Amino acid sequence: MKKTNKPIAFNALALIDFELGEKPITVLHLGLVMIDPEARSQGLSWILYGLTCVFLFLRNQLRPIWVSNVTQVPAVVGMVGDTFSETYPKPDSGNRRTLTHLLIARQIMADHRHVFGVGDDAEFDEDRFIIQNAYTGGSDNLKKTFAQATKHRSDKYNNFCKEELNYKRGDDVIQLGKIDLNATRRFLTNDVPRGSLLGLTVAGLWILLNRLALPILYWSDNKREWNSLRPYKND
Amino acid sequence: MGTEELSKLRQDLTTIATTTLSKDMLDYGVFSNKSDALTRSIITIVYEKNQ
């Protein structure tokens, strides 16, 4: 959108770094999203929730990125479940909680709960991936009743939240998934308006050219070096 | 980003938050008072389209 003076919406993603099995890992946390009430019918959701993730995936040379989300809003639970791959929990999907899901969730809850404003006194239910009494660490003003929380078009997500979360206490669900090629395909086919597909494709190809195609080209050219990237063999 | 750009970004985020929240402001994440609150954040911000 062309920039004028009035900011109307934002999404703040947070990068969470830690070690998993002695290897460094970065989890992309889907952070705070806010939309000016007057702009809520303008179809900004795909920009705020998925676009940046897809660009980061392309910049990461198509390597999958783990994504985390903490919410009590059924519409957001559904958006994450429908978009990202291997998401847990995702109701009625058959998706399992793997050991990797569990280890990542434990790390996030042990050392990074300040990222999403959850206090030390909140308890993490590892079996259900529910954070009990979550609105205690700076996010207190975001606590909603079930009636206030925006619903998803699919009742499976609404029913999941209603049954699993105690809204009076202030529970959140923590979801973990991945942005990968399948998630990108789902985003492009299900979420992006047709009128924006061409522009998005050009932007995506530009990122891939910079982050993937050109480095491969320079790597394979043994006549000239390009910055710190050495060619695959020297004459 | 330079100090001036960061200051403008914080101001824009606060503008959206005060318009959106009916209650008091938040004090975590990008709204934390810590100086490095934006260091490990990726912000997507949308401005009103020029008519």
Coordinates of C-alpha atoms in Angstrom, one line a residue:
Chain A
M1 CA 0.0 0.0 0.0
K2 CA 1.2 3.5 -0.7
K3 CA 2.3 5.2 2.5
T4 CA 0.4 8.2 3.7
N5 CA 0.3 9.5 7.2
K6 CA -2.0 7.2 9.0
P7 CA -0.8 3.7 10.2
I8 CA -3.7 1.3 10.4
A9 CA -2.4 -2.1 11.1
F10 CA 0.8 -4.0 12.1
N11 CA 2.1 -7.4 12.9
A12 CA 5.2 -7.9 15.1
L13 CA 6.9 -11.2 14.6
A14 CA 9.6 -12.2 17.1
L15 CA 12.6 -14.3 16.4
I16 CA 13.3 -16.8 19.2
D17 CA 16.8 -18.4 19.3
F18 CA 17.8 -21.4 21.3
E19 CA 19.5 -24.8 20.9
L20 CA 17.7 -28.0 20.1
G21 CA 19.7 -31.2 20.2
E22 CA 22.9 -29.0 20.4
K23 CA 22.0 -27.4 17.1
P24 CA 20.9 -23.7 16.9
I25 CA 17.3 -23.1 15.9
T26 CA 15.3 -20.0 15.3
V27 CA 11.5 -20.1 15.8
L28 CA 9.4 -17.4 14.3
H29 CA 6.8 -16.3 16.8
L30 CA 3.6 -14.9 15.3
G31 CA 3.4 -12.0 17.6
L32 CA 1.0 -9.2 18.2
V33 CA -1.4 -8.3 15.4
M34 CA -3.4 -5.1 15.7
I35 CA -5.8 -3.6 13.1
D36 CA -7.6 -0.2 13.4
P37 CA -11.3 -1.1 13.9
E38 CA -12.2 1.1 10.9
A39 CA -9.8 -1.0 8.7
R40 CA -10.9 -4.4 9.8
S41 CA -13.1 -5.1 6.7
Q42 CA -10.3 -4.2 4.2
G43 CA -9.0 -7.8 3.9
L44 CA -5.6 -7.2 5.6
S45 CA -5.4 -10.6 7.3
W46 CA -3.4 -12.3 4.5
I47 CA -0.8 -9.5 4.7
L48 CA -0.5 -9.4 8.4
Y49 CA -0.5 -13.2 9.1
G50 CA 1.1 -14.9 6.2
L51 CA 2.9 -12.6 3.8
T52 CA 6.0 -11.9 6.0
C53 CA 6.3 -15.6 6.9
V54 CA 6.4 -16.5 3.2
F55 CA 9.0 -13.8 2.5
L56 CA 11.1 -15.1 5.3
F57 CA 10.8 -18.6 4.0
L58 CA 12.0 -17.5 0.6
R59 CA 14.9 -15.5 2.2
N60 CA 15.8 -18.6 4.1
Q61 CA 16.4 -20.3 0.7
L62 CA 13.3 -22.4 1.0
R63 CA 14.4 -24.1 4.3
P64 CA 11.4 -24.7 6.5
I65 CA 11.0 -22.4 9.5
W66 CA 9.4 -23.4 12.8
V67 CA 6.5 -21.1 13.7
S68 CA 4.9 -20.6 17.1
N69 CA 1.6 -18.9 18.0
V70 CA 0.0 -18.2 21.4
T71 CA -3.6 -17.1 21.4
Q72 CA -7.1 -17.7 22.7
V73 CA -8.9 -16.4 19.6
P74 CA -10.5 -19.3 17.5
A75 CA -10.1 -17.4 14.2
V76 CA -6.3 -17.2 14.8
V77 CA -6.1 -20.9 15.9
G78 CA -7.9 -21.8 12.7
M79 CA -5.7 -19.6 10.5
V80 CA -2.5 -21.1 11.9
G81 CA -4.0 -24.7 11.7
D82 CA -5.1 -24.2 8.1
T83 CA -1.9 -22.4 6.8
F84 CA 1.1 -24.0 8.4
S85 CA 2.4 -27.6 8.1
E86 CA 2.6 -30.1 10.9
T87 CA 0.7 -27.8 13.2
Y88 CA 0.0 -29.1 16.8
P89 CA -2.5 -28.7 18.3
K90 CA -4.9 -28.7 15.3
P91 CA -8.3 -30.2 16.1
D92 CA -9.7 -33.0 14.0
S93 CA -6.6 -33.2 11.9
G94 CA -4.8 -36.3 13.2
N95 CA -1.6 -34.2 13.6
R96 CA 0.5 -35.6 16.4
R97 CA 2.6 -33.9 19.1
T98 CA 6.1 -35.1 18.1
L99 CA 9.1 -35.0 20.4
T100 CA 10.3 -31.9 18.5
H101 CA 7.0 -30.1 19.2
L102 CA 7.4 -30.9 22.8
L103 CA 11.1 -29.9 23.1
I104 CA 10.5 -26.6 21.3
A105 CA 7.4 -25.8 23.4
R106 CA 9.4 -26.5 26.6
Q107 CA 12.2 -24.2 25.6
I108 CA 9.8 -21.4 24.7
M109 CA 7.9 -21.7 27.9
A110 CA 11.1 -22.0 30.0
D111 CA 13.0 -19.0 28.7
H112 CA 11.0 -17.0 26.2
R113 CA 7.5 -16.4 27.7
H114 CA 8.2 -12.7 28.0
V115 CA 8.0 -12.5 24.1
F116 CA 4.3 -13.0 24.3
G117 CA 3.6 -11.4 27.7
V118 CA 3.0 -14.5 29.8
G119 CA 4.2 -14.3 33.4
D120 CA 6.1 -16.8 35.5
D121 CA 3.0 -17.8 37.4
A122 CA 1.3 -19.2 34.3
E123 CA 1.4 -23.0 34.1
F124 CA 2.1 -24.9 30.9
D125 CA 0.1 -28.1 30.3
E126 CA 2.4 -30.1 28.1
D127 CA -0.1 -32.7 27.2
R128 CA -2.7 -30.3 25.8
F129 CA -0.3 -27.4 24.9
I130 CA -2.4 -25.1 27.0
I131 CA -1.0 -22.2 29.0
Q132 CA -3.1 -21.7 32.1
N133 CA -3.6 -18.3 33.6
A134 CA -1.6 -16.8 30.7
Y135 CA -2.6 -13.1 31.0
T136 CA -0.2 -12.1 33.8
G137 CA 3.0 -10.9 32.2
G138 CA 2.1 -7.6 30.4
S139 CA -0.6 -9.0 28.0
D140 CA -3.3 -8.6 30.7
N141 CA -5.3 -6.1 28.6
L142 CA -5.7 -8.6 25.8
K143 CA -7.7 -11.1 27.8
K144 CA -11.1 -11.8 26.3
T145 CA -14.2 -13.8 27.0
F146 CA -15.2 -16.6 24.6
A147 CA -18.0 -14.3 23.3
Q148 CA -15.6 -11.5 22.6
A149 CA -13.0 -13.6 20.8
T150 CA -13.4 -13.6 17.0
K151 CA -14.7 -16.9 15.7
H152 CA -13.5 -19.0 12.8
R153 CA -15.7 -20.0 9.9
S154 CA -15.2 -23.6 10.9
D155 CA -16.8 -24.7 14.1
K156 CA -14.1 -27.3 14.8
Y157 CA -11.8 -24.4 15.9
N158 CA -14.5 -22.6 17.8
N159 CA -15.5 -25.8 19.7
F160 CA -11.8 -26.7 20.4
C161 CA -11.2 -23.3 22.0
K162 CA -14.5 -23.4 24.0
E163 CA -13.7 -26.9 25.3
E164 CA -10.0 -26.6 25.9
L165 CA -9.6 -23.1 27.2
N166 CA -10.8 -21.6 30.5
Y167 CA -11.6 -18.1 29.4
K168 CA -12.4 -17.0 32.9
R169 CA -8.9 -18.0 34.1
G170 CA -7.3 -16.6 31.0
D171 CA -5.9 -19.6 29.1
D172 CA -4.0 -19.6 25.8
V173 CA -3.1 -22.4 23.5
I174 CA 0.4 -22.6 22.1
Q175 CA 0.6 -23.9 18.6
L176 CA 3.7 -25.0 16.7
G177 CA 4.0 -25.5 13.0
K178 CA 6.2 -25.0 10.0
I179 CA 6.3 -22.6 7.1
D180 CA 7.5 -24.8 4.2
L181 CA 6.7 -25.3 0.5
N182 CA 3.3 -26.9 1.2
A183 CA 2.4 -24.1 3.6
T184 CA 3.4 -21.5 1.0
R185 CA 1.2 -23.2 -1.6
R186 CA -1.8 -23.2 0.8
F187 CA -1.2 -19.5 1.5
L188 CA -1.0 -18.6 -2.2
T189 CA -4.0 -20.6 -3.2
N190 CA -6.3 -20.0 -0.2
D191 CA -5.4 -16.7 1.3
V192 CA -3.9 -14.3 -1.3
P193 CA -6.5 -12.3 -3.3
R194 CA -6.2 -13.1 -7.0
G195 CA -5.5 -9.4 -7.8
S196 CA -2.4 -9.5 -5.6
L197 CA -1.0 -12.7 -6.9
L198 CA 1.1 -11.2 -9.8
G199 CA 2.7 -8.6 -7.6
L200 CA 3.4 -11.1 -4.9
T201 CA 4.9 -13.6 -7.5
V202 CA 7.3 -10.9 -8.8
A203 CA 8.4 -10.0 -5.2
G204 CA 8.9 -13.6 -4.4
L205 CA 11.0 -14.2 -7.6
W206 CA 13.1 -11.2 -6.8
I207 CA 13.9 -12.6 -3.3
L208 CA 14.7 -16.0 -4.7
L209 CA 17.0 -14.4 -7.3
N210 CA 18.9 -12.6 -4.6
R211 CA 19.0 -15.4 -2.0
L212 CA 19.2 -18.5 -4.1
A213 CA 19.8 -18.2 -7.9
L214 CA 22.6 -15.6 -7.8
P215 CA 24.6 -17.3 -5.0
I216 CA 24.4 -20.6 -7.0
L217 CA 25.5 -18.8 -10.1
Y218 CA 28.4 -17.1 -8.4
W219 CA 29.4 -20.3 -6.6
S220 CA 29.6 -22.2 -9.9
D221 CA 31.7 -19.5 -11.6
N222 CA 35.3 -20.3 -10.8
K223 CA 36.7 -17.3 -12.7
R224 CA 35.6 -14.7 -10.3
E225 CA 34.9 -14.6 -6.5
W226 CA 31.9 -12.7 -5.2
N227 CA 32.4 -11.1 -1.8
S228 CA 32.9 -13.8 0.8
L229 CA 31.3 -16.5 -1.4
R230 CA 34.1 -18.7 -2.8
P231 CA 33.5 -20.6 -6.1
Y232 CA 33.1 -24.4 -5.7
K233 CA 36.6 -25.0 -7.0
N234 CA 39.5 -22.8 -7.8
D235 CA 41.6 -23.3 -10.9
Chain B
M1 CA 17.4 1.5 11.4
G2 CA 18.5 4.9 12.7
T3 CA 17.3 6.4 15.9
E4 CA 14.9 8.7 14.2
E5 CA 13.3 5.9 12.1
L6 CA 13.0 3.7 15.2
S7 CA 11.3 6.5 17.0
K8 CA 8.8 7.0 14.2
L9 CA 8.1 3.3 14.1
R10 CA 7.4 3.2 17.8
Q11 CA 5.1 6.2 17.4
D12 CA 3.2 4.5 14.6
L13 CA 2.8 1.2 16.5
T14 CA 1.5 3.1 19.5
T15 CA -0.9 5.0 17.3
I16 CA -2.4 1.8 16.1
A17 CA -2.5 0.2 19.6
T18 CA -4.2 3.2 21.2
T19 CA -6.8 3.1 18.5
T20 CA -7.3 -0.6 18.8
L21 CA -7.3 -1.2 22.6
S22 CA -10.1 0.0 24.7
K23 CA -8.1 -0.6 27.8
D24 CA -4.6 0.5 28.9
M25 CA -1.6 0.0 26.7
L26 CA 0.5 -3.2 26.7
D27 CA 3.9 -3.4 28.2
Y28 CA 5.5 -6.4 26.5
G29 CA 7.1 -7.3 23.2
V30 CA 7.4 -4.3 20.9
F31 CA 5.8 -2.1 23.6
S32 CA 8.3 -3.1 26.3
N33 CA 10.3 -0.3 27.8
K34 CA 13.5 -2.3 27.3
S35 CA 15.8 -0.7 24.8
D36 CA 16.3 -3.9 22.8
A37 CA 12.6 -4.6 22.5
L38 CA 12.7 -4.2 18.7
T39 CA 16.1 -5.9 18.1
R40 CA 14.7 -9.4 17.4
S41 CA 11.4 -8.3 15.9
I42 CA 10.2 -8.2 12.3
I43 CA 7.5 -5.6 11.9
T44 CA 4.9 -5.4 9.1
I45 CA 3.1 -2.2 9.2
V46 CA 0.2 -1.1 6.9
Y47 CA -0.5 2.6 6.1
E48 CA -3.8 4.0 4.8
K49 CA -3.9 4.0 1.0
N50 CA -3.7 7.4 -0.6
Q51 CA -7.1 8.2 -2.2

